[in-house]
Amino acid sequence: MRVSQPLSLARTLPRRLLAPAGTPTGAACPGTSSKTVPQKPNPLPPVRYHIFRSPLPYPQGLELQHRVIEGRLQRRERGESSAQDVMFLLEHTPTYTTGRRDNSPNPDTLHPEEEKVQDVGAGFYITKRGGQVTYHGPGQIVGYPILDLTAMGTPTRCYVEYLQSLLREYAEDLGLEVVAPHEDGHVGVFRGRDEKLASIGIHLRHRITSHGFAMNVTPEPVPWFDLVTACGLADVRAVSISQLLERQGKTGPSVAECAAALVPRFASTFGREFVPLDAPAEGKTAGEIEAIRDIVADITAQAENAEKEAGGWPTRPRVKAQ
């Protein structure tokens, strides 16, 4: 099943435009994920975060981001305070997606990668994020930070580097030898040349980020990845944290443990406080926080209904691609 999403979340930035005006391509970004990103003089409000406990269908993940960003922009237009950044951490139900920079989709024919995964038990969505075909599903942590890069004083290219660095350092702290980016320049976190652990693909709308990253935690996503040429890298295969640690005789974290561990890394990287979405809210952003809570509650209910209607989600591909 292919669905082309009409949501106007953002325009995708070609790689050559990731550096801000006046910044030489390849120039070093200030700070790393082990050194707090330089801050503006006026401190920003804490980032609110929410960890979903059950997998979201991909359309609900898009709607979640769209409604939060749209509400924020509408408040701006009304002259109301709108400074509430938020981050969502979650798993998706089995889903293949491709981004706008993938020029192969044709409205009259199946995407070449979609032909490989007919009837395997996963949806296929053409989206507006950056990047090519990838997979999302249970066993993979997905992060959707919705951050105002202008307010943070962070160039887009540097934001991508910070995401990449904090994911790399999380893997390294687990005892894994990884590289980020790939030695050929591909964005993401890799184990050597031919195994990929994490992907990054972002959007911007009025300098507000959406989409973000995905990291394979358990082995569950790998058989789904094996059915496609993920990210257009024919010689690179997906791998999970658990599989890499198993080679060392160690046990890997759960997705929930990974999500909990990433929150303080984001706080350290961006030099900001991260507070649960359901924590008490006061001050200028209280109304906006309450509105985001209502959106999350609605999206959660939609996901629960979708799971009931589907009778659950497959844990492995139903058939092998021919």
CSV table of C-alpha atoms in Angstrom, one decimal:
chain,number,residue,atom,x,y,z
A,1,MET,CA,0.0,0.0,0.0
A,2,ARG,CA,1.4,3.4,-1.0
A,3,VAL,CA,0.2,6.6,0.5
A,4,SER,CA,1.5,10.0,-0.5
A,5,GLN,CA,1.2,12.4,2.4
A,6,PRO,CA,-0.2,15.8,1.6
A,7,LEU,CA,0.8,17.4,4.9
A,8,SER,CA,2.7,20.7,4.4
A,9,LEU,CA,5.1,20.1,7.2
A,10,ALA,CA,8.1,21.7,5.5
A,11,ARG,CA,10.4,21.9,2.6
A,12,THR,CA,13.3,19.4,2.4
A,13,LEU,CA,16.7,21.0,2.3
A,14,PRO,CA,19.2,19.6,-0.2
A,15,ARG,CA,22.5,18.8,1.3
A,16,ARG,CA,24.3,21.7,-0.3
A,17,LEU,CA,21.9,24.1,1.6
A,18,LEU,CA,22.4,22.6,5.0
A,19,ALA,CA,25.1,25.2,5.9
A,20,PRO,CA,23.7,28.7,6.8
A,21,ALA,CA,24.5,31.7,4.6
A,22,GLY,CA,28.1,32.7,5.2
A,23,THR,CA,29.2,29.4,6.7
A,24,PRO,CA,31.7,27.6,4.6
A,25,THR,CA,30.7,24.0,3.8
A,26,GLY,CA,32.5,21.6,6.1
A,27,ALA,CA,33.3,24.3,8.7
A,28,ALA,CA,33.3,22.9,12.2
A,29,CYS,CA,30.2,23.4,14.3
A,30,PRO,CA,30.7,25.0,17.8
A,31,GLY,CA,30.3,22.4,20.5
A,32,THR,CA,29.7,18.6,20.2
A,33,SER,CA,27.4,16.2,22.0
A,34,SER,CA,30.0,16.1,24.8
A,35,LYS,CA,30.3,19.9,25.0
A,36,THR,CA,27.1,21.9,25.4
A,37,VAL,CA,26.1,23.8,22.2
A,38,PRO,CA,26.7,27.5,22.7
A,39,GLN,CA,23.6,29.3,24.1
A,40,LYS,CA,22.1,32.7,23.5
A,41,PRO,CA,22.1,35.1,26.5
A,42,ASN,CA,18.4,34.7,27.3
A,43,PRO,CA,17.7,31.1,28.5
A,44,LEU,CA,15.0,29.2,26.6
A,45,PRO,CA,12.0,27.4,28.3
A,46,PRO,CA,12.5,23.7,29.1
A,47,VAL,CA,11.9,21.3,26.3
A,48,ARG,CA,8.8,19.1,27.0
A,49,TYR,CA,9.2,15.5,26.0
A,50,HIS,CA,6.8,12.5,25.7
A,51,ILE,CA,7.7,8.8,25.3
A,52,PHE,CA,4.9,6.8,23.7
A,53,ARG,CA,4.4,3.4,25.3
A,54,SER,CA,2.7,1.7,22.2
A,55,PRO,CA,3.7,1.9,18.5
A,56,LEU,CA,2.2,4.6,16.4
A,57,PRO,CA,1.0,4.0,12.8
A,58,TYR,CA,3.0,6.3,10.6
A,59,PRO,CA,0.1,8.6,9.6
A,60,GLN,CA,-0.5,9.4,13.3
A,61,GLY,CA,3.2,10.2,13.6
A,62,LEU,CA,2.9,12.7,10.8
A,63,GLU,CA,-0.3,14.1,12.1
A,64,LEU,CA,1.2,14.5,15.6
A,65,GLN,CA,4.0,16.7,14.2
A,66,HIS,CA,1.8,18.6,11.9
A,67,ARG,CA,-0.7,19.6,14.5
A,68,VAL,CA,2.0,20.7,17.0
A,69,ILE,CA,3.8,22.8,14.5
A,70,GLU,CA,0.7,24.2,12.9
A,71,GLY,CA,-0.6,25.3,16.4
A,72,ARG,CA,2.7,26.9,17.1
A,73,LEU,CA,2.7,28.9,13.9
A,74,GLN,CA,-0.9,30.0,14.4
A,75,ARG,CA,-0.1,31.4,17.8
A,76,ARG,CA,2.8,33.3,16.2
A,77,GLU,CA,0.4,34.8,13.7
A,78,ARG,CA,-2.0,35.9,16.5
A,79,GLY,CA,0.9,37.6,18.3
A,80,GLU,CA,0.7,35.1,21.2
A,81,SER,CA,3.8,33.7,23.0
A,82,SER,CA,4.8,30.4,21.3
A,83,ALA,CA,8.2,29.2,22.5
A,84,GLN,CA,7.5,25.7,23.5
A,85,ASP,CA,9.9,23.2,22.0
A,86,VAL,CA,8.9,19.5,22.3
A,87,MET,CA,10.4,16.1,21.6
A,88,PHE,CA,8.5,12.8,21.0
A,89,LEU,CA,10.2,9.4,21.3
A,90,LEU,CA,8.3,6.4,20.0
A,91,GLU,CA,8.2,3.3,17.9
A,92,HIS,CA,6.2,3.0,14.7
A,93,THR,CA,4.1,0.1,13.4
A,94,PRO,CA,5.8,-1.6,10.4
A,95,THR,CA,6.3,1.1,7.8
A,96,TYR,CA,8.4,1.9,4.8
A,97,THR,CA,8.9,5.5,3.9
A,98,THR,CA,10.8,7.5,1.3
A,99,GLY,CA,11.6,11.2,1.2
A,100,ARG,CA,11.3,14.0,-1.2
A,101,ARG,CA,15.0,13.9,-2.4
A,102,ASP,CA,14.2,10.4,-3.8
A,103,ASN,CA,13.3,11.3,-7.4
A,104,SER,CA,12.1,7.8,-8.4
A,105,PRO,CA,8.5,7.9,-7.1
A,106,ASN,CA,6.0,8.2,-10.0
A,107,PRO,CA,2.3,8.8,-9.3
A,108,ASP,CA,1.3,6.3,-12.0
A,109,THR,CA,3.6,3.4,-11.0
A,110,LEU,CA,4.8,1.7,-7.9
A,111,HIS,CA,8.0,2.9,-6.3
A,112,PRO,CA,10.7,0.4,-7.3
A,113,GLU,CA,11.3,-0.4,-3.6
A,114,GLU,CA,7.6,-0.6,-3.0
A,115,GLU,CA,7.4,-3.4,-5.6
A,116,LYS,CA,9.7,-5.5,-3.3
A,117,VAL,CA,7.5,-5.2,-0.2
A,118,GLN,CA,4.0,-5.8,-1.5
A,119,ASP,CA,1.9,-7.7,1.1
A,120,VAL,CA,4.6,-8.1,3.6
A,121,GLY,CA,2.5,-6.5,6.3
A,122,ALA,CA,3.9,-2.9,6.2
A,123,GLY,CA,2.6,0.3,4.8
A,124,PHE,CA,4.6,2.4,2.2
A,125,TYR,CA,4.5,6.2,2.5
A,126,ILE,CA,6.0,9.0,0.3
A,127,THR,CA,6.8,11.8,2.7
A,128,LYS,CA,8.4,15.2,2.7
A,129,ARG,CA,11.4,14.4,4.9
A,130,GLY,CA,15.0,14.2,3.6
A,131,GLY,CA,16.5,10.9,2.5
A,132,GLN,CA,15.5,7.8,0.5
A,133,VAL,CA,13.7,4.6,1.4
A,134,THR,CA,13.9,3.4,5.0
A,135,TYR,CA,12.0,1.3,7.4
A,136,HIS,CA,10.4,2.1,10.8
A,137,GLY,CA,8.9,-0.4,13.2
A,138,PRO,CA,8.9,-2.0,16.6
A,139,GLY,CA,12.3,-2.5,18.0
A,140,GLN,CA,13.5,0.9,16.7
A,141,ILE,CA,13.5,4.1,18.7
A,142,VAL,CA,12.3,7.1,16.6
A,143,GLY,CA,12.9,10.7,17.8
A,144,TYR,CA,10.9,13.7,16.6
A,145,PRO,CA,12.4,16.8,18.1
A,146,ILE,CA,10.3,19.9,17.3
A,147,LEU,CA,12.8,22.7,18.0
A,148,ASP,CA,13.1,26.4,16.9
A,149,LEU,CA,16.6,26.5,15.5
A,150,THR,CA,16.5,30.3,15.2
A,151,ALA,CA,15.7,30.7,18.9
A,152,MET,CA,18.5,28.3,19.7
A,153,GLY,CA,21.0,30.0,17.4
A,154,THR,CA,21.8,26.7,15.8
A,155,PRO,CA,22.6,26.3,12.0
A,156,THR,CA,20.7,23.5,10.3
A,157,ARG,CA,23.9,21.7,9.3
A,158,CYS,CA,25.1,21.8,12.9
A,159,TYR,CA,21.8,20.5,14.2
A,160,VAL,CA,22.2,17.4,12.0
A,161,GLU,CA,25.8,17.0,13.3
A,162,TYR,CA,24.6,17.3,16.9
A,163,LEU,CA,22.0,14.6,16.4
A,164,GLN,CA,24.6,12.4,14.7
A,165,SER,CA,27.1,12.9,17.5
A,166,LEU,CA,24.8,12.2,20.4
A,167,LEU,CA,23.6,9.0,18.8
A,168,ARG,CA,27.2,7.9,18.1
A,169,GLU,CA,28.2,8.7,21.7
A,170,TYR,CA,25.3,6.8,23.1
A,171,ALA,CA,26.4,3.7,21.1
A,172,GLU,CA,30.0,4.2,22.2
A,173,ASP,CA,29.0,4.4,25.8
A,174,LEU,CA,27.4,1.0,25.4
A,175,GLY,CA,30.8,-0.3,24.3
A,176,LEU,CA,30.2,-0.3,20.6
A,177,GLU,CA,32.8,0.8,18.0
A,178,VAL,CA,30.9,3.0,15.6
A,179,VAL,CA,31.5,5.9,13.2
A,180,ALA,CA,29.3,8.9,12.3
A,181,PRO,CA,29.1,9.9,9.6
A,182,HIS,CA,30.1,7.0,7.3
A,183,GLU,CA,33.6,7.3,5.9
A,184,ASP,CA,32.1,8.0,2.4
A,185,GLY,CA,30.1,10.9,3.9
A,186,HIS,CA,26.7,9.3,4.4
A,187,VAL,CA,24.8,10.7,7.3
A,188,GLY,CA,24.0,8.4,10.1
A,189,VAL,CA,25.7,6.0,12.6
A,190,PHE,CA,27.5,3.0,11.2
A,191,ARG,CA,29.5,0.0,12.3
A,192,GLY,CA,32.3,-0.1,9.9
A,193,ARG,CA,31.6,0.4,6.2
A,194,ASP,CA,28.7,-2.1,5.7
A,195,GLU,CA,26.4,-1.9,8.7
A,196,LYS,CA,24.1,0.9,9.6
A,197,LEU,CA,22.8,1.5,13.1
A,198,ALA,CA,20.9,4.8,12.9
A,199,SER,CA,19.5,7.2,10.3
A,200,ILE,CA,18.8,10.9,10.3
A,201,GLY,CA,16.3,12.8,8.2
A,202,ILE,CA,14.8,16.2,9.1
A,203,HIS,CA,12.4,18.9,7.9
A,204,LEU,CA,12.3,22.6,8.5
A,205,ARG,CA,9.3,24.9,8.5
A,206,HIS,CA,10.0,28.5,9.5
A,207,ARG,CA,13.2,27.1,11.1
A,208,ILE,CA,11.2,24.7,13.3
A,209,THR,CA,12.4,21.1,13.0
A,210,SER,CA,10.4,18.0,12.5
A,211,HIS,CA,11.1,14.3,11.8
A,212,GLY,CA,14.6,13.5,13.2
A,213,PHE,CA,16.3,10.2,13.8
A,214,ALA,CA,15.8,6.4,14.0
A,215,MET,CA,18.0,3.9,15.7
A,216,ASN,CA,17.7,0.1,15.7
A,217,VAL,CA,17.7,-1.2,19.2
A,218,THR,CA,16.5,-4.8,19.0
A,219,PRO,CA,16.9,-7.2,16.0
A,220,GLU,CA,13.3,-7.0,15.1
A,221,PRO,CA,13.6,-4.3,12.4
A,222,VAL,CA,16.5,-6.0,10.5
A,223,PRO,CA,14.5,-8.6,8.5
A,224,TRP,CA,12.3,-5.8,7.2
A,225,PHE,CA,15.3,-3.7,6.2
A,226,ASP,CA,16.7,-6.7,4.3
A,227,LEU,CA,13.8,-6.5,1.9
A,228,VAL,CA,14.8,-3.1,0.5
A,229,THR,CA,17.9,-1.1,-0.5
A,230,ALA,CA,17.7,1.2,2.5
A,231,CYS,CA,18.8,4.8,2.1
A,232,GLY,CA,20.0,3.9,-1.4
A,233,LEU,CA,23.1,2.1,0.0
A,234,ALA,CA,23.2,-1.2,-1.8
A,235,ASP,CA,26.3,-2.4,0.1
A,236,VAL,CA,25.1,-1.4,3.6
A,237,ARG,CA,23.0,-3.7,5.8
A,238,ALA,CA,20.9,-2.7,8.8
A,239,VAL,CA,22.1,-3.8,12.3
A,240,SER,CA,20.8,-3.3,15.8
A,241,ILE,CA,22.4,-2.4,19.1
A,242,SER,CA,21.4,-5.8,20.5
A,243,GLN,CA,23.1,-7.6,17.7
A,244,LEU,CA,26.3,-5.7,18.0
A,245,LEU,CA,26.4,-6.2,21.8
A,246,GLU,CA,25.6,-9.9,21.4
A,247,ARG,CA,28.8,-10.3,19.5
A,248,GLN,CA,30.6,-9.2,22.7
A,249,GLY,CA,28.5,-11.5,24.9
A,250,LYS,CA,26.4,-8.6,26.2
A,251,THR,CA,22.7,-8.0,26.4
A,252,GLY,CA,21.3,-4.9,24.8
A,253,PRO,CA,18.8,-2.3,26.2
A,254,SER,CA,15.1,-2.3,25.6
A,255,VAL,CA,13.6,0.4,23.4
A,256,ALA,CA,12.1,2.0,26.6
A,257,GLU,CA,15.6,2.0,28.2
A,258,CYS,CA,17.1,3.5,25.1
A,259,ALA,CA,14.5,6.3,25.1
A,260,ALA,CA,15.0,7.1,28.7
A,261,ALA,CA,18.8,7.2,28.2
A,262,LEU,CA,18.6,9.6,25.2
A,263,VAL,CA,16.6,12.3,27.0
A,264,PRO,CA,19.5,13.5,29.3
A,265,ARG,CA,21.8,13.3,26.3
A,266,PHE,CA,19.6,15.8,24.4
A,267,ALA,CA,19.6,18.0,27.5
A,268,SER,CA,23.4,17.9,27.7
A,269,THR,CA,23.9,18.4,24.0
A,270,PHE,CA,21.6,21.4,23.6
A,271,GLY,CA,22.2,22.9,27.1
A,272,ARG,CA,18.5,22.9,28.0
A,273,GLU,CA,16.3,21.4,30.6
A,274,PHE,CA,14.0,18.5,29.4
A,275,VAL,CA,10.8,18.1,31.3
A,276,PRO,CA,8.1,15.4,30.9
A,277,LEU,CA,5.1,16.7,28.9
A,278,ASP,CA,2.7,15.7,31.8
A,279,ALA,CA,4.7,17.6,34.4
A,280,PRO,CA,2.9,20.7,35.9
A,281,ALA,CA,3.0,23.8,33.6
A,282,GLU,CA,3.0,27.4,34.6
A,283,GLY,CA,3.8,30.7,32.9
A,284,LYS,CA,3.5,31.9,29.3
A,285,THR,CA,3.7,28.5,27.7
A,286,ALA,CA,1.2,26.7,30.0
A,287,GLY,CA,-1.7,27.0,27.4
A,288,GLU,CA,0.5,25.7,24.6
A,289,ILE,CA,1.7,22.8,26.7
A,290,GLU,CA,-1.9,21.9,27.5
A,291,ALA,CA,-2.8,22.0,23.8
A,292,ILE,CA,0.1,19.6,23.0
A,293,ARG,CA,-1.1,17.2,25.8
A,294,ASP,CA,-4.5,17.2,24.1
A,295,ILE,CA,-3.0,16.4,20.7
A,296,VAL,CA,-0.9,13.6,22.3
A,297,ALA,CA,-4.1,12.1,24.0
A,298,ASP,CA,-6.0,12.2,20.7
A,299,ILE,CA,-3.1,10.6,18.7
A,300,THR,CA,-2.8,7.9,21.3
A,301,ALA,CA,-6.5,7.1,21.1
A,302,GLN,CA,-6.2,7.0,17.3
A,303,ALA,CA,-3.3,4.6,17.5
A,304,GLU,CA,-5.2,2.3,19.9
A,305,ASN,CA,-8.2,2.2,17.6
A,306,ALA,CA,-6.0,1.5,14.6
A,307,GLU,CA,-4.4,-1.5,16.4
A,308,LYS,CA,-7.8,-2.9,17.4
A,309,GLU,CA,-9.0,-2.6,13.8
A,310,ALA,CA,-5.9,-4.2,12.4
A,311,GLY,CA,-5.9,-7.0,15.0
A,312,GLY,CA,-2.3,-6.2,16.0
A,313,TRP,CA,0.9,-5.7,14.0
A,314,PRO,CA,3.1,-8.4,12.4
A,315,THR,CA,6.5,-8.9,14.1
A,316,ARG,CA,8.2,-10.3,11.0
A,317,PRO,CA,7.5,-9.8,7.2
A,318,ARG,CA,4.7,-12.0,6.1
A,319,VAL,CA,6.3,-13.0,2.9
A,320,LYS,CA,9.8,-12.6,1.3
A,321,ALA,CA,10.1,-10.2,-1.6
A,322,GLN,CA,10.7,-11.9,-4.9
